[in-house]
mmCIF file of C-alpha atoms in Angstrom:
data_model
loop_
_atom_site.group_PDB
_atom_site.id
_atom_site.type_symbol
_atom_site.label_atom_id
_atom_site.label_comp_id
_atom_site.label_asym_id
_atom_site.label_seq_id
_atom_site.Cartn_x
_atom_site.Cartn_y
_atom_site.Cartn_z
ATOM 1 C CA MET A 1 15.275 34.411 -26.887
ATOM 2 C CA PRO A 2 16.464 37.973 -26.381
ATOM 3 C CA GLY A 3 18.338 38.574 -23.072
ATOM 4 C CA VAL A 4 18.737 34.833 -22.443
ATOM 5 C CA MET A 5 20.537 33.281 -25.370
ATOM 6 C CA GLY A 6 23.413 35.806 -25.065
ATOM 7 C CA THR A 7 24.396 34.887 -21.492
ATOM 8 C CA ALA A 8 27.974 33.885 -20.617
ATOM 9 C CA PRO A 9 29.125 30.278 -21.144
ATOM 10 C CA GLY A 10 27.800 27.854 -18.496
ATOM 11 C CA HIS A 11 25.501 30.510 -17.037
ATOM 12 C CA ARG A 12 22.050 29.324 -16.121
ATOM 13 C CA ARG A 13 18.974 31.486 -15.742
ATOM 14 C CA GLU A 14 15.978 29.971 -13.970
ATOM 15 C CA ARG A 15 12.518 30.543 -15.354
ATOM 16 C CA ARG A 16 10.060 30.394 -12.449
ATOM 17 C CA GLY A 17 11.827 27.358 -11.013
ATOM 18 C CA SER A 18 10.856 25.014 -13.801
ATOM 19 C CA PHE A 19 12.548 25.943 -17.147
ATOM 20 C CA HIS A 20 15.941 27.457 -17.864
ATOM 21 C CA VAL A 21 18.161 27.843 -20.823
ATOM 22 C CA ARG A 22 21.794 26.708 -20.873
ATOM 23 C CA THR A 23 24.124 27.929 -23.626
ATOM 24 C CA GLY A 24 27.149 26.144 -24.747
ATOM 25 C CA VAL A 25 28.685 29.023 -26.838
ATOM 26 C CA ALA A 26 28.373 32.715 -25.985
ATOM 27 C CA GLY A 27 26.041 34.534 -28.254
ATOM 28 C CA LYS A 28 24.923 31.555 -30.237
ATOM 29 C CA ARG A 29 21.257 31.665 -31.207
ATOM 30 C CA VAL A 30 19.152 28.534 -31.407
ATOM 31 C CA PRO A 31 17.214 28.031 -34.668
ATOM 32 C CA PRO A 32 13.449 28.228 -34.330
ATOM 33 C CA SER A 33 13.143 24.554 -35.518
ATOM 34 C CA THR A 34 15.433 23.432 -32.699
ATOM 35 C CA VAL A 35 13.397 25.479 -30.109
ATOM 36 C CA LEU A 36 10.208 23.848 -31.337
ATOM 37 C CA ALA A 37 11.778 20.382 -31.128
ATOM 38 C CA TYR A 38 12.965 21.109 -27.530
ATOM 39 C CA CYS A 39 9.514 22.325 -26.503
ATOM 40 C CA ILE A 40 7.865 19.120 -27.784
ATOM 41 C CA GLY A 41 10.411 17.109 -25.899
ATOM 42 C CA ALA A 42 9.784 19.095 -22.766
ATOM 43 C CA ILE A 43 6.037 18.443 -22.936
ATOM 44 C CA ALA A 44 6.780 14.696 -23.270
ATOM 45 C CA LEU A 45 9.039 14.702 -20.287
ATOM 46 C CA LEU A 46 6.587 16.555 -18.176
ATOM 47 C CA ALA A 47 3.870 14.025 -19.090
ATOM 48 C CA SER A 48 6.160 11.137 -18.178
ATOM 49 C CA ALA A 49 6.968 12.730 -14.788
ATOM 50 C CA GLY A 50 3.329 12.091 -13.755
ATOM 51 C CA ARG A 51 3.833 8.405 -14.231
ATOM 52 C CA THR A 52 7.319 7.940 -12.701
ATOM 53 C CA ARG A 53 9.534 9.232 -10.026
ATOM 54 C CA ALA A 54 11.280 12.006 -12.030
ATOM 55 C CA PRO A 55 14.930 13.030 -11.628
ATOM 56 C CA LYS A 56 15.698 16.555 -10.522
ATOM 57 C CA GLU A 57 16.560 17.706 -14.045
ATOM 58 C CA PHE A 58 16.112 16.766 -17.717
ATOM 59 C CA CYS A 59 18.291 18.355 -20.323
ATOM 60 C CA LEU A 60 17.468 18.502 -24.019
ATOM 61 C CA GLY A 61 20.655 19.002 -25.886
ATOM 62 C CA SER A 62 23.078 21.696 -24.585
ATOM 63 C CA PHE A 63 20.486 24.584 -24.430
ATOM 64 C CA TRP A 64 17.292 23.636 -22.653
ATOM 65 C CA CYS A 65 16.936 22.100 -19.229
ATOM 66 C CA ILE A 66 13.830 21.321 -17.307
ATOM 67 C CA SER A 67 13.852 21.157 -13.474
ATOM 68 C CA LEU A 68 11.169 18.799 -12.069
ATOM 69 C CA THR A 69 10.180 18.030 -8.550
ATOM 70 C CA PRO A 70 10.151 14.277 -7.904
ATOM 71 C CA VAL A 71 6.617 12.833 -7.594
ATOM 72 C CA ALA A 72 5.535 9.590 -6.000
ATOM 73 C CA TYR A 73 3.870 7.034 -8.330
ATOM 74 C CA LYS A 74 0.363 6.291 -7.236
ATOM 75 C CA PRO A 75 -1.294 3.341 -8.946
ATOM 76 C CA GLN A 76 -4.697 3.990 -10.583
ATOM 77 C CA GLY A 77 -7.591 3.256 -8.274
ATOM 78 C CA VAL A 78 -5.727 3.725 -4.964
ATOM 79 C CA LYS A 79 -7.890 5.782 -2.631
ATOM 80 C CA TYR A 80 -5.270 6.232 0.098
ATOM 81 C CA GLU A 81 -2.378 4.484 1.864
ATOM 82 C CA LEU A 82 -2.219 3.100 5.403
ATOM 83 C CA HIS A 83 1.051 2.664 7.260
ATOM 84 C CA THR A 84 0.545 0.190 10.051
ATOM 85 C CA LEU A 85 2.047 -0.405 13.475
ATOM 86 C CA HIS A 86 3.821 -3.719 13.940
ATOM 87 C CA VAL A 87 1.649 -6.710 13.121
ATOM 88 C CA ASP A 88 1.005 -9.327 15.808
ATOM 89 C CA ALA A 89 0.868 -13.054 14.850
ATOM 90 C CA LYS A 90 -2.666 -13.253 16.231
ATOM 91 C CA ALA A 91 -3.710 -10.621 13.723
ATOM 92 C CA VAL A 92 -3.583 -13.094 10.805
ATOM 93 C CA THR A 93 -6.965 -14.662 10.263
ATOM 94 C CA ASP A 94 -6.027 -16.828 7.340
ATOM 95 C CA GLY A 95 -3.825 -16.711 4.226
ATOM 96 C CA ASP A 96 -5.551 -13.573 2.790
ATOM 97 C CA THR A 97 -6.841 -11.585 5.766
ATOM 98 C CA ILE A 98 -4.917 -9.435 8.302
ATOM 99 C CA THR A 99 -6.007 -7.270 11.186
ATOM 100 C CA VAL A 100 -3.850 -4.135 11.462
ATOM 101 C CA TYR A 101 -3.629 -1.044 13.622
ATOM 102 C CA VAL A 102 -2.794 2.396 12.277
ATOM 103 C CA ASN A 103 -1.359 5.199 14.377
ATOM 104 C CA MET A 104 -3.922 8.032 14.110
ATOM 105 C CA ALA A 105 -1.043 10.602 14.091
ATOM 106 C CA ASN A 106 -0.022 9.158 10.643
ATOM 107 C CA HIS A 107 -3.498 8.485 9.340
ATOM 108 C CA PRO A 108 -5.274 10.145 6.412
ATOM 109 C CA GLU A 109 -8.337 10.623 8.578
ATOM 110 C CA SER A 110 -6.482 11.997 11.635
ATOM 111 C CA GLY A 111 -8.548 15.136 11.467
ATOM 112 C CA ASP A 112 -11.728 13.138 11.988
ATOM 113 C CA VAL A 113 -10.806 12.064 15.584
ATOM 114 C CA SER A 114 -13.052 13.952 18.068
ATOM 115 C CA GLN A 115 -11.669 16.183 20.730
ATOM 116 C CA GLU A 116 -13.329 13.965 23.329
ATOM 117 C CA VAL A 117 -11.280 10.957 22.102
ATOM 118 C CA HIS A 118 -8.071 12.989 21.910
ATOM 119 C CA LYS A 119 -8.572 14.206 25.440
ATOM 120 C CA ALA A 120 -9.440 10.813 26.767
ATOM 121 C CA ALA A 121 -6.281 9.332 25.248
ATOM 122 C CA THR A 122 -4.148 11.934 26.924
ATOM 123 C CA GLU A 123 -5.866 11.569 30.286
ATOM 124 C CA TRP A 124 -5.698 7.708 29.998
ATOM 125 C CA THR A 125 -1.959 7.832 29.857
ATOM 126 C CA LYS A 126 -1.815 10.059 32.921
ATOM 127 C CA ALA A 127 -4.249 7.814 34.787
ATOM 128 C CA ARG A 128 -2.175 4.779 34.084
ATOM 129 C CA VAL A 129 1.029 6.433 35.304
ATOM 130 C CA ALA A 130 -0.852 7.426 38.507
ATOM 131 C CA LYS A 131 -2.143 3.892 38.744
ATOM 132 C CA ASN A 132 -5.739 5.130 38.890
ATOM 133 C CA CYS A 133 -7.304 2.033 37.423
ATOM 134 C CA GLN A 134 -10.962 3.214 37.743
ATOM 135 C CA ARG A 135 -10.207 6.476 35.935
ATOM 136 C CA ALA A 136 -8.205 4.635 33.189
ATOM 137 C CA ASP A 137 -11.014 2.137 32.654
ATOM 138 C CA ALA A 138 -13.541 4.975 32.210
ATOM 139 C CA LEU A 139 -11.329 6.781 29.756
ATOM 140 C CA GLN A 140 -10.555 3.627 27.828
ATOM 141 C CA LYS A 141 -14.332 3.057 27.290
ATOM 142 C CA ILE A 142 -14.575 6.540 25.679
ATOM 143 C CA ILE A 143 -11.668 5.607 23.384
ATOM 144 C CA LEU A 144 -13.201 2.195 22.442
ATOM 145 C CA ASP A 145 -16.670 3.627 21.916
ATOM 146 C CA GLY A 146 -15.127 6.078 19.538
ATOM 147 C CA GLY A 147 -13.739 3.234 17.436
ATOM 148 C CA TYR A 148 -10.105 3.473 18.598
ATOM 149 C CA ARG A 149 -7.728 1.991 21.093
ATOM 150 C CA GLN A 150 -4.366 2.558 22.669
ATOM 151 C CA VAL A 151 -1.606 0.439 21.070
ATOM 152 C CA PRO A 152 2.204 0.435 21.765
ATOM 153 C CA ASN A 153 4.421 1.711 18.976
ATOM 154 C CA THR A 154 7.999 0.751 18.162
ATOM 155 C CA ARG A 155 9.265 2.553 21.223
ATOM 156 C CA GLY A 156 6.758 0.932 23.569
ATOM 157 C CA GLU A 157 4.747 4.167 23.876
ATOM 158 C CA GLN A 158 0.959 3.993 23.828
ATOM 159 C CA VAL A 159 -0.467 5.745 20.820
ATOM 160 C CA LEU A 160 -4.030 6.295 19.625
ATOM 161 C CA ALA A 161 -4.715 3.826 16.860
ATOM 162 C CA LYS A 162 -7.563 2.551 14.661
ATOM 163 C CA LYS A 163 -8.196 -1.119 13.874
ATOM 164 C CA TYR A 164 -8.752 -2.365 10.304
ATOM 165 C CA ARG A 165 -9.387 -5.775 8.767
ATOM 166 C CA ILE A 166 -7.570 -6.007 5.470
ATOM 167 C CA ARG A 167 -8.424 -8.347 2.599
ATOM 168 C CA LEU A 168 -5.469 -8.949 0.288
ATOM 169 C CA ARG A 169 -6.560 -7.703 -3.069
ATOM 170 C CA GLY A 170 -6.640 -10.188 -5.960
ATOM 171 C CA ILE A 171 -5.867 -13.494 -4.137
ATOM 172 C CA ASP A 172 -7.902 -16.182 -2.430
ATOM 173 C CA ALA A 173 -6.143 -18.525 -0.008
ATOM 174 C CA PRO A 174 -7.455 -21.998 1.049
ATOM 175 C CA GLU A 175 -9.811 -21.838 4.023
ATOM 176 C CA SER A 176 -8.530 -23.209 7.323
ATOM 177 C CA LEU A 177 -10.253 -26.602 6.856
ATOM 178 C CA MET A 178 -9.065 -27.023 3.331
ATOM 179 C CA PRO A 179 -5.772 -28.649 2.311
ATOM 180 C CA TYR A 180 -2.968 -26.094 2.672
ATOM 181 C CA GLY A 181 -5.248 -23.727 4.638
ATOM 182 C CA LYS A 182 -3.054 -24.077 7.750
ATOM 183 C CA GLU A 183 0.144 -23.709 5.689
ATOM 184 C CA ALA A 184 -1.155 -20.531 4.012
ATOM 185 C CA LYS A 185 -1.905 -18.887 7.391
ATOM 186 C CA GLU A 186 1.418 -19.938 8.818
ATOM 187 C CA GLU A 187 3.307 -18.482 5.856
ATOM 188 C CA LEU A 188 1.459 -15.173 6.065
ATOM 189 C CA VAL A 189 2.286 -15.027 9.830
ATOM 190 C CA ARG A 190 5.928 -15.781 9.140
ATOM 191 C CA LEU A 191 6.062 -12.969 6.472
ATOM 192 C CA VAL A 192 4.288 -10.108 8.386
ATOM 193 C CA GLN A 193 4.760 -10.882 12.076
ATOM 194 C CA GLY A 194 6.467 -8.056 13.818
ATOM 195 C CA LYS A 195 6.653 -5.953 10.677
ATOM 196 C CA THR A 196 5.042 -2.626 9.657
ATOM 197 C CA LEU A 197 3.055 -2.721 6.418
ATOM 198 C CA LYS A 198 2.220 -0.282 3.696
ATOM 199 C CA ILE A 199 -1.213 -0.927 2.398
ATOM 200 C CA SER A 200 -2.694 0.737 -0.727
ATOM 201 C CA ILE A 201 -6.484 0.737 -0.242
ATOM 202 C CA TYR A 202 -8.726 0.312 -3.315
ATOM 203 C CA ASP A 203 -12.127 -0.562 -1.925
ATOM 204 C CA SER A 204 -14.081 -2.407 0.870
ATOM 205 C CA ASP A 205 -15.947 -5.632 0.679
ATOM 206 C CA ARG A 206 -19.377 -6.712 1.909
ATOM 207 C CA TYR A 207 -17.903 -7.930 5.168
ATOM 208 C CA GLY A 208 -16.475 -4.442 6.030
ATOM 209 C CA ARG A 209 -12.904 -5.289 5.225
ATOM 210 C CA LEU A 210 -10.659 -2.964 3.342
ATOM 211 C CA VAL A 211 -9.332 -4.423 0.110
ATOM 212 C CA GLY A 212 -5.778 -3.512 -0.734
ATOM 213 C CA ASP A 213 -2.314 -4.351 -1.957
ATOM 214 C CA VAL A 214 -0.002 -5.065 0.935
ATOM 215 C CA ASP A 215 3.731 -4.277 0.906
ATOM 216 C CA CYS A 216 5.974 -5.768 3.596
ATOM 217 C CA ASN A 217 9.473 -4.225 3.562
ATOM 218 C CA GLY A 218 9.393 -3.965 -0.243
ATOM 219 C CA VAL A 219 7.872 -7.427 -0.750
ATOM 220 C CA SER A 220 4.457 -7.724 -2.398
ATOM 221 C CA VAL A 221 2.534 -10.087 -0.045
ATOM 222 C CA GLN A 222 0.160 -11.164 -2.795
ATOM 223 C CA GLU A 223 3.151 -12.029 -5.075
ATOM 224 C CA HIS A 224 4.806 -13.963 -2.223
ATOM 225 C CA MET A 225 1.670 -15.971 -1.427
ATOM 226 C CA LEU A 226 0.994 -16.810 -5.100
ATOM 227 C CA LYS A 227 4.584 -17.894 -5.822
ATOM 228 C CA LYS A 228 4.574 -20.068 -2.695
ATOM 229 C CA GLY A 229 1.535 -21.901 -4.103
ATOM 230 C CA LEU A 230 -0.563 -20.888 -1.084
ATOM 231 C CA ALA A 231 -3.161 -18.789 -2.847
ATOM 232 C CA TRP A 232 -5.185 -18.630 -6.007
ATOM 233 C CA HIS A 233 -5.482 -15.612 -8.291
ATOM 234 C CA TYR A 234 -9.018 -14.417 -7.533
ATOM 235 C CA THR A 235 -9.981 -13.710 -11.193
ATOM 236 C CA ALA A 236 -13.608 -12.958 -10.452
ATOM 237 C CA TYR A 237 -12.466 -9.637 -8.789
ATOM 238 C CA ASP A 238 -9.009 -8.985 -10.178
ATOM 239 C CA HIS A 239 -7.796 -9.292 -13.775
ATOM 240 C CA ARG A 240 -4.119 -8.255 -13.310
ATOM 241 C CA MET A 241 -1.896 -10.333 -15.579
ATOM 242 C CA GLU A 242 1.006 -10.364 -13.079
ATOM 243 C CA LEU A 243 -1.098 -12.278 -10.547
ATOM 244 C CA SER A 244 -1.874 -14.917 -13.138
ATOM 245 C CA LYS A 245 1.843 -15.120 -14.058
ATOM 246 C CA TRP A 246 2.822 -15.658 -10.369
ATOM 247 C CA GLU A 247 0.213 -18.291 -9.875
ATOM 248 C CA ASN A 248 1.274 -20.079 -13.004
ATOM 249 C CA GLN A 249 4.915 -20.198 -11.835
ATOM 250 C CA ALA A 250 3.750 -22.175 -8.761
ATOM 251 C CA ARG A 251 1.584 -24.358 -10.904
ATOM 252 C CA VAL A 252 4.366 -25.337 -13.237
ATOM 253 C CA SER A 253 6.733 -26.074 -10.377
ATOM 254 C CA ARG A 254 3.937 -27.892 -8.433
ATOM 255 C CA THR A 255 4.632 -25.732 -5.390
ATOM 256 C CA GLY A 256 2.296 -25.684 -2.380
ATOM 257 C CA LEU A 257 -1.250 -26.611 -3.134
ATOM 258 C CA TRP A 258 -0.408 -27.267 -6.782
ATOM 259 C CA ALA A 259 1.238 -30.533 -5.595
ATOM 260 C CA LEU A 260 -2.273 -31.827 -5.150
ATOM 261 C CA PRO A 261 -3.714 -33.758 -8.130
ATOM 262 C CA ASP A 262 -6.897 -31.628 -8.323
ATOM 263 C CA PRO A 263 -6.755 -28.675 -5.846
ATOM 264 C CA GLU A 264 -10.214 -27.219 -5.027
ATOM 265 C CA LYS A 265 -10.832 -23.532 -5.524
ATOM 266 C CA PRO A 266 -11.625 -21.775 -2.225
ATOM 267 C CA TRP A 267 -14.722 -19.984 -3.589
ATOM 268 C CA GLU A 268 -16.165 -23.289 -4.804
ATOM 269 C CA TRP A 269 -15.486 -24.835 -1.386
ATOM 270 C CA ARG A 270 -17.302 -21.958 0.343
ATOM 271 C CA LYS A 271 -20.206 -22.365 -2.045
ATOM 272 C CA LYS A 272 -20.489 -26.059 -1.140
ATOM 273 C CA LYS A 273 -20.234 -25.208 2.561
ATOM 274 C CA ARG A 274 -23.093 -22.766 2.300
ATOM 275 C CA SER A 275 -25.225 -25.384 0.581
ATOM 276 C CA GLY A 276 -24.220 -27.994 3.141
ATOM 277 C CA THR A 277 -22.524 -30.265 0.676
ATOM 278 C CA VAL A 278 -18.976 -30.080 2.111
#
């Protein structure tokens, strides 16, 4: 390429922040076939960057380098992510359902909060400091009616938050009255209590719960519950092979509910309960 290939050794010229040419020997020209091969490789690397967290630079041989901005991997089907405040033990309903609060300042729908609610939250804090209980109660009603509430963050400061019920995607834990129902809930409490969670939201169910994958400090909560033998892979709604693999590991080792001679599936137990045969 005229004006580029003849640069001094080691000199790098950026091309719009994405492509640049690096020469190893002054004045050396790259054969057209080599340029074509580098271009094809560049396209492949750019395509792969959409699937992985790319490094800052890819180099093809000693001549062509591609600078790429790192991109976060987003699984197919994820609508958005929620980053929760610390989870309270009382927030765990059973082995597959958690109630969480999300700080609206870090929420994907933060722009949807009305000015009335924002103002009420600010004034509520002032009313509490002034110990004006009547004023604080009136402002709190405005906040609650708007679908929000004031919740303490990690520093003990009251922040405007929204409440969500989360259904762990792809697993079904024993109901509380079933064998290992109590153990499943206790294990989930032990795992998430006092922690902040990252939740990838895929959908909502007929009960108004958000359905998502839950990450607790780098640990997949679904994987944890399946490997502990405290949940079934809910194959009617999720066909991921890794969930079947984790469940099978617990089956083979007879961990948790798999120690039972014939463990009952939660969805079949619920069906019997609805028909009055439990």
